[in-house]
CSV table of C-alpha atoms in Angstrom, one decimal:
chain,number,residue,atom,x,y,z
A,1337,MET,CA,-9.0,1.3,-23.5
A,1338,LEU,CA,-11.1,-1.1,-22.0
A,1339,SER,CA,-11.6,-3.7,-24.2
A,1340,ARG,CA,-12.2,-6.1,-21.4
A,1341,LYS,CA,-14.4,-4.1,-19.5
A,1342,SER,CA,-12.2,-4.7,-16.0
A,1343,GLU,CA,-10.8,-1.7,-14.1
A,1344,ILE,CA,-10.1,-0.4,-11.0
A,1345,LEU,CA,-12.0,2.3,-9.4
A,1346,VAL,CA,-10.0,4.4,-7.3
A,1347,ASP,CA,-12.6,7.0,-5.1
A,1348,LEU,CA,-10.3,10.3,-4.4
A,1349,LYS,CA,-12.5,11.3,-2.0
A,1350,ALA,CA,-13.0,8.9,0.2
A,1351,TYR,CA,-8.9,8.9,0.4
A,1352,ARG,CA,-8.9,12.5,1.0
A,1353,GLU,CA,-12.2,11.8,4.2
A,1354,ASN,CA,-9.6,8.9,5.4
A,1355,ILE,CA,-6.3,11.4,5.5
A,1356,ARG,CA,-8.6,14.0,7.2
A,1357,HIS,CA,-10.1,11.4,9.6
A,1358,PHE,CA,-6.2,10.6,10.4
A,1359,ALA,CA,-4.9,14.4,10.9
A,1360,ASP,CA,-8.4,14.6,13.3
A,1361,ILE,CA,-7.5,11.8,15.7
A,1362,LEU,CA,-3.6,12.1,15.6
A,1363,TYR,CA,-3.2,16.2,15.7
A,1364,PRO,CA,-1.1,17.8,16.5
A,1365,THR,CA,1.1,14.8,14.9
A,1366,LYS,CA,1.0,15.7,11.2
A,1367,VAL,CA,0.1,12.6,8.7
A,1368,LEU,CA,2.8,11.4,6.2
A,1369,PRO,CA,1.2,9.2,3.9
A,1370,VAL,CA,3.3,6.8,2.7
A,1371,ILE,CA,2.3,5.9,-1.1
A,1372,LYS,CA,5.4,3.3,-2.3
A,1373,ALA,CA,4.9,0.9,-4.4
A,1374,ASN,CA,2.1,3.0,-6.6
A,1375,ALA,CA,0.6,3.8,-3.5
A,1376,PHE,CA,0.1,0.3,-2.9
A,1377,GLY,CA,-1.7,0.0,-6.3
A,1378,HIS,CA,-3.9,3.0,-6.8
A,1379,GLY,CA,-1.8,5.2,-8.3
A,1380,ALA,CA,0.8,7.1,-6.6
A,1381,VAL,CA,0.3,10.4,-8.6
A,1382,GLU,CA,-2.8,10.5,-8.5
A,1383,ILE,CA,-2.7,9.7,-4.7
A,1384,ALA,CA,-0.4,12.3,-4.3
A,1385,LYS,CA,-2.3,15.4,-5.9
A,1386,ALA,CA,-5.5,14.0,-3.6
A,1387,ALA,CA,-3.1,14.2,-0.4
A,1388,GLU,CA,-1.5,17.6,-1.2
A,1389,LYS,CA,-5.2,19.1,-1.4
A,1390,GLU,CA,-5.2,17.7,2.2
A,1391,SER,CA,-1.9,19.5,3.2
A,1392,ALA,CA,0.3,16.6,3.3
A,1393,ASP,CA,3.5,18.5,3.0
A,1394,PHE,CA,5.6,14.8,3.3
A,1395,PHE,CA,5.4,11.6,1.7
A,1396,ALA,CA,7.1,8.4,2.1
A,1397,VAL,CA,8.1,6.3,-1.3
A,1398,ALA,CA,10.4,3.0,-1.3
A,1399,TYR,CA,12.7,3.6,-3.5
A,1400,LEU,CA,14.5,6.9,-6.1
A,1401,GLU,CA,12.9,6.0,-9.2
A,1402,GLU,CA,9.1,6.6,-7.2
A,1403,GLY,CA,10.3,9.5,-5.9
A,1404,VAL,CA,11.3,10.6,-9.4
A,1405,GLU,CA,7.9,10.3,-10.8
A,1406,LEU,CA,6.7,12.2,-8.6
A,1407,ARG,CA,8.8,15.3,-8.9
A,1408,ASP,CA,8.4,14.5,-12.7
A,1409,ALA,CA,4.0,14.9,-12.2
A,1410,GLY,CA,4.6,18.2,-10.2
A,1411,ILE,CA,4.3,16.9,-6.8
A,1412,SER,CA,6.0,20.0,-4.5
A,1413,ALA,CA,5.8,18.3,-0.8
A,1414,GLU,CA,9.0,16.9,0.8
A,1415,ILE,CA,9.5,12.9,-0.3
A,1416,LEU,CA,11.4,10.2,2.2
A,1417,LEU,CA,13.0,7.6,0.6
A,1418,LEU,CA,12.4,4.8,3.1
A,1419,ASN,CA,14.7,2.0,1.5
A,1420,TYR,CA,18.0,1.3,-0.1
A,1421,CYS,CA,19.6,4.3,-2.5
A,1422,SER,CA,23.2,3.5,-3.3
A,1423,PRO,CA,25.4,5.9,-2.7
A,1424,GLU,CA,26.1,7.0,-6.3
A,1425,TYR,CA,22.6,8.0,-6.4
A,1426,PHE,CA,22.8,10.4,-3.7
A,1427,GLN,CA,23.4,13.2,-6.6
A,1428,LYS,CA,20.4,12.4,-8.2
A,1429,ALA,CA,18.4,12.3,-5.0
A,1430,ALA,CA,19.5,15.6,-4.3
A,1431,ASP,CA,18.8,17.3,-8.0
A,1432,TYR,CA,15.2,15.9,-7.7
A,1433,SER,CA,15.3,17.2,-3.6
A,1434,LEU,CA,14.4,13.7,-2.4
A,1435,THR,CA,15.1,12.9,1.4
A,1436,ALA,CA,17.4,9.4,1.5
A,1437,THR,CA,17.4,7.3,4.6
A,1438,LEU,CA,20.8,7.0,6.4
A,1439,HIS,CA,21.4,3.4,7.6
A,1440,SER,CA,24.7,1.9,7.7
A,1441,PHE,CA,28.5,3.4,8.8
A,1442,SER,CA,29.0,2.3,5.2
A,1443,GLN,CA,26.9,4.9,3.6
A,1444,ILE,CA,28.9,7.5,5.3
A,1445,GLU,CA,32.1,6.3,4.9
A,1446,SER,CA,31.6,6.2,0.9
A,1447,ILE,CA,30.5,10.1,0.8
A,1448,ASN,CA,34.3,10.9,0.4
A,1449,GLN,CA,34.3,8.9,-2.9
A,1450,ILE,CA,31.5,11.0,-3.9
A,1451,ARG,CA,31.4,14.2,-6.0
A,1452,GLY,CA,28.7,16.6,-6.0
A,1453,ARG,CA,25.8,17.5,-3.9
A,1454,LEU,CA,24.3,15.3,-1.4
A,1455,PRO,CA,20.5,14.7,-0.3
A,1456,LYS,CA,18.7,15.7,2.5
A,1457,PHE,CA,18.9,12.0,5.1
A,1458,HIS,CA,16.4,10.8,7.7
A,1459,ILE,CA,19.0,8.5,10.5
A,1460,LYS,CA,16.7,5.2,10.9
A,1461,ILE,CA,17.1,3.3,14.0
A,1462,ASN,CA,16.7,-0.3,14.4
A,1463,THR,CA,14.6,-0.7,17.2
A,1464,GLY,CA,13.9,-4.5,17.0
A,1465,MET,CA,12.7,-5.2,13.0
A,1466,ASN,CA,16.4,-5.8,12.3
A,1467,ARG,CA,16.0,-5.0,8.6
A,1468,LEU,CA,17.8,-1.3,8.1
A,1469,GLY,CA,19.3,0.7,10.6
A,1470,PHE,CA,21.7,1.5,12.7
A,1471,ASN,CA,21.2,-0.3,16.9
A,1472,PRO,CA,20.4,1.8,19.3
A,1473,ASP,CA,24.5,2.2,20.7
A,1474,GLU,CA,25.4,2.9,17.2
A,1475,ALA,CA,23.2,5.8,16.8
A,1476,PHE,CA,25.6,8.4,18.7
A,1477,ASP,CA,28.3,7.5,16.0
A,1478,ALA,CA,26.0,7.6,13.5
A,1479,PHE,CA,25.2,11.4,14.3
A,1480,ARG,CA,28.3,12.0,14.9
A,1481,MET,CA,30.2,10.9,11.4
A,1482,ALA,CA,27.2,12.4,9.7
A,1483,GLU,CA,28.0,15.7,11.6
A,1484,GLU,CA,31.9,15.5,10.2
A,1485,ALA,CA,30.9,14.5,6.8
A,1486,LYS,CA,28.5,17.9,6.6
A,1487,MET,CA,25.2,15.6,5.8
A,1488,ASP,CA,22.7,17.3,6.6
A,1489,ILE,CA,20.1,15.4,8.1
A,1490,THR,CA,16.2,16.6,8.9
A,1491,GLY,CA,14.9,13.6,11.0
A,1492,ILE,CA,14.9,10.6,12.7
A,1493,TYR,CA,12.9,7.7,12.4
A,1494,SER,CA,12.3,3.8,13.0
A,1495,HIS,CA,10.0,1.0,12.0
A,1496,LEU,CA,7.7,-1.1,14.0
A,1497,ALA,CA,7.5,-4.8,13.6
A,1498,THR,CA,3.9,-6.0,15.4
A,1499,ALA,CA,2.0,-2.8,15.8
A,1500,ASP,CA,-0.9,-4.7,14.3
A,1501,GLU,CA,-0.4,-7.8,16.4
A,1502,GLU,CA,-2.9,-8.3,19.4
A,1503,ASP,CA,-0.2,-8.2,21.9
A,1504,PRO,CA,0.9,-4.8,22.6
A,1505,THR,CA,4.5,-5.8,24.5
A,1506,PHE,CA,7.2,-5.3,21.7
A,1507,PHE,CA,5.3,-2.1,20.5
A,1508,ILE,CA,5.9,-0.8,23.7
A,1509,GLN,CA,9.6,-1.9,23.6
A,1510,GLN,CA,10.7,-0.7,20.3
A,1511,TYR,CA,8.4,2.4,21.4
A,1512,GLU,CA,10.6,2.8,24.5
A,1513,ARG,CA,14.0,2.3,23.1
A,1514,PHE,CA,13.0,4.9,20.2
A,1515,GLU,CA,11.5,8.0,23.0
A,1516,ASN,CA,15.0,7.2,24.9
A,1517,LEU,CA,16.8,7.2,22.4
A,1518,VAL,CA,15.6,9.8,20.8
A,1519,ALA,CA,15.7,12.4,24.1
A,1520,GLU,CA,19.5,10.9,24.9
A,1521,LEU,CA,20.7,12.4,21.3
A,1522,GLN,CA,18.8,16.0,22.1
A,1523,LYS,CA,20.2,15.6,25.3
A,1524,LYS,CA,24.0,15.6,24.2
A,1525,GLY,CA,23.4,18.3,21.5
A,1526,PHE,CA,22.1,16.6,18.3
A,1527,ASP,CA,19.4,17.7,16.0
A,1528,THR,CA,17.5,14.4,15.6
A,1529,GLY,CA,15.0,17.1,13.0
A,1530,ILE,CA,11.4,15.3,12.8
A,1531,VAL,CA,10.8,12.1,15.0
A,1532,HIS,CA,8.2,10.0,13.4
A,1533,LEU,CA,7.7,6.2,14.1
A,1534,CYS,CA,3.6,5.4,14.2
A,1535,ASN,CA,2.4,3.3,11.0
A,1536,SER,CA,-1.4,2.5,10.5
A,1537,ALA,CA,-1.6,-0.2,12.9
A,1538,ALA,CA,0.1,2.2,16.3
A,1539,SER,CA,-1.5,4.9,14.7
A,1540,ILE,CA,-5.1,3.4,15.1
A,1541,ARG,CA,-4.6,1.6,18.8
A,1542,PHE,CA,-1.7,4.1,20.2
A,1543,PRO,CA,-2.5,8.1,18.3
A,1544,GLY,CA,-0.8,9.3,21.0
A,1545,ARG,CA,2.6,8.2,20.9
A,1546,CYS,CA,3.6,9.3,16.9
A,1547,PHE,CA,5.8,11.8,18.0
A,1548,ASP,CA,6.1,14.8,14.9
A,1549,TYR,CA,4.6,13.1,12.0
A,1550,SER,CA,2.3,9.2,11.6
A,1551,ARG,CA,3.1,7.4,8.5
A,1552,ILE,CA,-0.1,6.1,6.8
A,1553,GLY,CA,-0.1,3.6,4.6
A,1554,ILE,CA,-2.5,0.9,3.7
A,1555,SER,CA,-4.8,2.4,5.8
A,1556,SER,CA,-5.0,5.6,3.9
A,1557,PHE,CA,-6.9,3.7,1.5
A,1558,GLY,CA,-9.5,2.4,4.3
A,1559,VAL,CA,-8.1,-1.2,4.9
A,1560,GLN,CA,-8.2,-2.2,8.2
A,1561,PRO,CA,-4.3,-2.8,9.2
A,1562,SER,CA,-5.1,-5.3,11.9
A,1563,ARG,CA,-7.7,-8.4,12.5
A,1564,PHE,CA,-7.3,-7.3,16.2
A,1565,PHE,CA,-8.5,-3.7,16.2
A,1566,LYS,CA,-10.4,-1.5,13.5
A,1567,ASP,CA,-11.5,1.8,12.6
A,1568,THR,CA,-14.9,1.7,11.5
A,1569,ARG,CA,-14.9,5.5,10.0
A,1570,LEU,CA,-12.5,4.3,7.5
A,1571,LYS,CA,-13.9,4.3,4.3
A,1572,GLN,CA,-12.6,1.7,1.3
A,1573,VAL,CA,-11.2,3.5,-1.8
A,1574,LEU,CA,-10.5,0.8,-4.0
A,1575,THR,CA,-13.2,-1.5,-6.3
A,1576,PHE,CA,-12.2,-3.9,-9.1
A,1577,LYS,CA,-14.5,-4.9,-11.5
A,1578,SER,CA,-14.5,-6.4,-14.9
A,1579,CYS,CA,-17.3,-8.6,-16.9
A,1580,ILE,CA,-18.6,-11.8,-18.6
A,1581,SER,CA,-16.8,-12.9,-21.1
A,1582,GLN,CA,-18.9,-15.9,-21.7
A,1583,VAL,CA,-21.6,-18.3,-19.7
A,1584,ARG,CA,-20.7,-21.9,-20.1
A,1585,TYR,CA,-22.9,-25.0,-19.0
A,1586,LEU,CA,-21.6,-27.7,-17.4
A,1587,GLU,CA,-23.3,-31.2,-17.2
A,1588,PRO,CA,-22.1,-33.6,-14.0
A,1589,GLY,CA,-18.4,-34.7,-14.6
A,1590,ASP,CA,-17.2,-31.8,-16.8
A,1591,SER,CA,-14.1,-30.1,-15.0
A,1592,VAL,CA,-13.1,-27.1,-14.9
A,1593,SER,CA,-9.8,-25.3,-15.8
A,1594,TYR,CA,-6.0,-26.6,-16.0
A,1595,GLY,CA,-5.5,-29.8,-14.0
A,1596,ARG,CA,-8.6,-30.3,-13.9
A,1597,THR,CA,-9.1,-29.6,-10.2
A,1598,PHE,CA,-12.9,-28.6,-10.4
A,1599,PHE,CA,-15.3,-31.0,-11.7
A,1600,ALA,CA,-19.1,-30.9,-11.4
A,1601,ASP,CA,-21.7,-32.7,-9.7
A,1602,GLU,CA,-24.4,-31.9,-10.8
A,1603,ASN,CA,-26.0,-29.3,-14.1
A,1604,MET,CA,-24.4,-26.0,-13.7
A,1605,ARG,CA,-24.0,-22.8,-15.2
A,1606,VAL,CA,-20.4,-20.5,-14.8
A,1607,ALA,CA,-19.4,-17.8,-16.3
A,1608,VAL,CA,-15.4,-17.0,-17.5
A,1609,VAL,CA,-14.1,-13.5,-16.3
A,1610,PRO,CA,-11.0,-12.0,-18.6
A,1611,VAL,CA,-9.3,-11.1,-15.4
A,1612,GLY,CA,-6.4,-13.8,-14.4
A,1613,TYR,CA,-3.2,-13.9,-11.8
A,1614,VAL,CA,-1.1,-11.4,-14.1
A,1615,ASP,CA,-3.7,-9.1,-12.9
A,1616,GLY,CA,-3.6,-9.4,-9.3
A,1617,PHE,CA,-6.4,-11.8,-9.3
A,1618,ASP,CA,-4.0,-14.5,-6.9
A,1619,ARG,CA,-3.6,-18.3,-8.0
A,1620,ARG,CA,-4.6,-19.2,-5.0
A,1621,LEU,CA,-8.1,-18.0,-4.6
A,1622,SER,CA,-8.3,-21.4,-7.0
A,1623,ASN,CA,-11.4,-23.3,-6.1
A,1624,LYS,CA,-11.3,-20.6,-3.0
A,1625,GLY,CA,-12.4,-17.2,-3.4
A,1626,SER,CA,-15.5,-15.8,-4.4
A,1627,VAL,CA,-17.1,-12.4,-6.7
A,1628,LEU,CA,-19.7,-11.0,-6.8
A,1629,ILE,CA,-22.1,-11.1,-10.1
A,1630,GLY,CA,-25.6,-10.2,-10.1
A,1631,GLY,CA,-25.5,-9.0,-6.6
A,1632,ILE,CA,-25.0,-13.1,-6.0
A,1633,PRO,CA,-21.6,-14.0,-4.1
A,1634,CYS,CA,-20.3,-16.9,-7.0
A,1635,ARG,CA,-17.3,-19.2,-6.1
A,1636,VAL,CA,-14.0,-19.2,-8.2
A,1637,ILE,CA,-14.0,-22.9,-9.8
A,1638,GLY,CA,-10.9,-24.7,-11.3
A,1639,ARG,CA,-7.8,-23.1,-11.7
A,1640,VAL,CA,-7.1,-18.8,-11.8
A,1641,CYS,CA,-5.3,-18.8,-15.2
A,1642,MET,CA,-3.1,-16.1,-16.4
A,1643,ASP,CA,-5.7,-14.3,-18.4
A,1644,HIS,CA,-9.4,-15.8,-17.2
A,1645,PHE,CA,-10.9,-17.3,-14.0
A,1646,VAL,CA,-14.7,-18.8,-13.9
A,1647,ALA,CA,-17.2,-18.6,-11.7
A,1648,ASP,CA,-20.3,-20.4,-10.6
A,1649,ILE,CA,-23.4,-18.0,-11.0
A,1650,SER,CA,-26.0,-21.6,-11.4
A,1651,LYS,CA,-27.3,-19.3,-8.0
A,1652,VAL,CA,-27.5,-16.2,-10.2
A,1653,ASN,CA,-31.3,-15.4,-11.6
A,1654,PRO,CA,-32.1,-14.5,-14.1
A,1655,THR,CA,-28.9,-16.2,-15.7
A,1656,PRO,CA,-26.2,-13.5,-16.3
A,1657,LYS,CA,-25.3,-12.5,-19.8
A,1658,GLU,CA,-21.8,-11.9,-22.1
A,1659,GLY,CA,-20.9,-8.4,-20.6
A,1660,ASP,CA,-22.7,-8.2,-17.6
A,1661,GLU,CA,-20.1,-6.7,-14.3
A,1662,VAL,CA,-18.6,-9.0,-12.2
A,1663,ILE,CA,-16.6,-7.3,-8.3
A,1664,LEU,CA,-13.7,-9.0,-7.4
A,1665,ILE,CA,-13.2,-6.3,-4.9
A,1666,GLY,CA,-16.1,-3.5,-3.8
A,1667,LYS,CA,-19.7,-3.4,-3.8
A,1668,GLN,CA,-22.3,-4.8,-5.7
A,1669,GLY,CA,-25.8,-4.8,-4.4
A,1670,LYS,CA,-26.4,-5.4,-0.9
A,1671,GLU,CA,-23.4,-7.4,-0.7
A,1672,SER,CA,-19.6,-6.7,-0.7
A,1673,ILE,CA,-15.7,-8.1,-1.1
A,1674,SER,CA,-13.5,-6.5,1.1
A,1675,ILE,CA,-9.6,-6.4,0.5
A,1676,GLU,CA,-9.4,-7.8,4.3
A,1677,GLN,CA,-11.7,-10.9,3.0
A,1678,VAL,CA,-9.9,-11.9,0.0
A,1679,ALA,CA,-6.5,-11.4,2.1
A,1680,GLU,CA,-7.6,-13.8,4.4
A,1681,TRP,CA,-8.5,-16.2,1.1
A,1682,ARG,CA,-5.0,-15.2,-0.5
A,1683,GLU,CA,-3.5,-16.0,3.4
A,1684,THR,CA,-1.8,-12.6,2.8
A,1685,THR,CA,-1.2,-9.2,4.1
A,1686,ASN,CA,-4.1,-6.6,3.5
A,1687,SER,CA,-1.4,-4.4,1.2
A,1688,GLU,CA,-0.2,-7.3,-0.7
A,1689,ILE,CA,-4.3,-7.8,-2.1
A,1690,THR,CA,-3.6,-4.2,-3.8
A,1691,SER,CA,-0.2,-4.0,-4.7
A,1692,CYS,CA,-0.3,-6.9,-6.7
A,1693,ILE,CA,-2.4,-5.1,-8.6
A,1694,SER,CA,-1.1,-5.1,-12.3
A,1695,TYR,CA,0.0,-2.1,-14.0
A,1696,ARG,CA,-2.3,-4.3,-16.9
A,1697,VAL,CA,-5.5,-2.9,-15.2
A,1698,PRO,CA,-6.6,0.5,-16.0
A,1699,ARG,CA,-7.1,2.8,-12.8
A,1700,LYS,CA,-9.9,4.9,-13.2
A,1701,TYR,CA,-10.1,8.2,-10.7
A,1702,LEU,CA,-13.5,9.5,-9.4
A,1703,CYS,CA,-13.6,12.4,-7.4
A,1704,ASP,CA,-16.3,15.5,-7.1
A,1705,ILE,CA,-14.7,17.3,-9.5
A,1706,ARG,CA,-14.1,15.4,-12.6
A,1707,GLU,CA,-12.8,12.0,-13.5
A,1708,SER,CA,-9.0,11.4,-15.0
A,1709,GLU,CA,-8.1,8.0,-16.2
A,1710,SER,CA,-4.8,6.3,-16.6
A,1711,HIS,CA,-4.9,3.4,-18.4
A,1712,PHE,CA,-2.1,0.7,-19.4
A,1713,PHE,CA,-2.5,1.5,-23.2
A,1714,THR,CA,-1.2,4.6,-23.2
């Protein structure tokens, strides 16, 4: 149902081409698509199905519920839970053939109180992010205790803090800490299983340092992971579009939206658009961002509301009419608005832009064979 003509278009052909591109530049390292947060807002199930067509055999999500959703949809590849899973849910993870992350001694110690099967585990190492993970000097005890508890350890990984920054110094420190630790563990006879470290940024910048798998998240959707370096061969997968719900004419002194933060200083034509901050069009775009109408960039004026925002269409000729297309992210004519541009306006990360587009906006999946739709009202 598209009662307000607002939707997200997800180009699965472009996504598959991006996955294929990473597979080429990273070979023999394999691509591990990260599809947490509903595949960064693109729709995890359809994205996983597309990646499987490109021979992806391992996915990563954040939490158990996301892994269960994929299994219920028929996804058969390995799935790693990157974040915390309470030990009382290890049995459920095992039931759904999900691999959990082991990151603390308390998790290991809790095994004696758990009945039922355990899932497979990847051990996470803290090499400098200082979030989840065993410190390098704790890793040997972690592997030993996990073996004694008869836990099935099938991999080891860490997470990078600064791979997207201009200065690679800390990346190199983290990489060397991890590489040296893995070598020492293997030297002492521990089976480290699958080894993975690099994210999108590191995979683009340092493709030769990616071990067995590389975790590709935001850049698999054609979004640049850094403002300091780019891979211009990536194709943006997502388009966010809506329409004009009303055209209004302002006179000098008229104000727009809550708080009267914008006043017209001349005669103006403006368009009301039925998308608001609850849809993911952030309030920080008030009096700051732009959209495309009639192939012309049109600035957002006044505060973004829950369900609406207003754009200045004074420079668009002929005058747009109710129902005409509005592009919030994507291309229209010769103009385009990238996810990177919206992130700059909002002073946030590229991944937040797509991840925060709400379920209220329907996703339509475009590919070379068919279109499939996933709507909020189903």
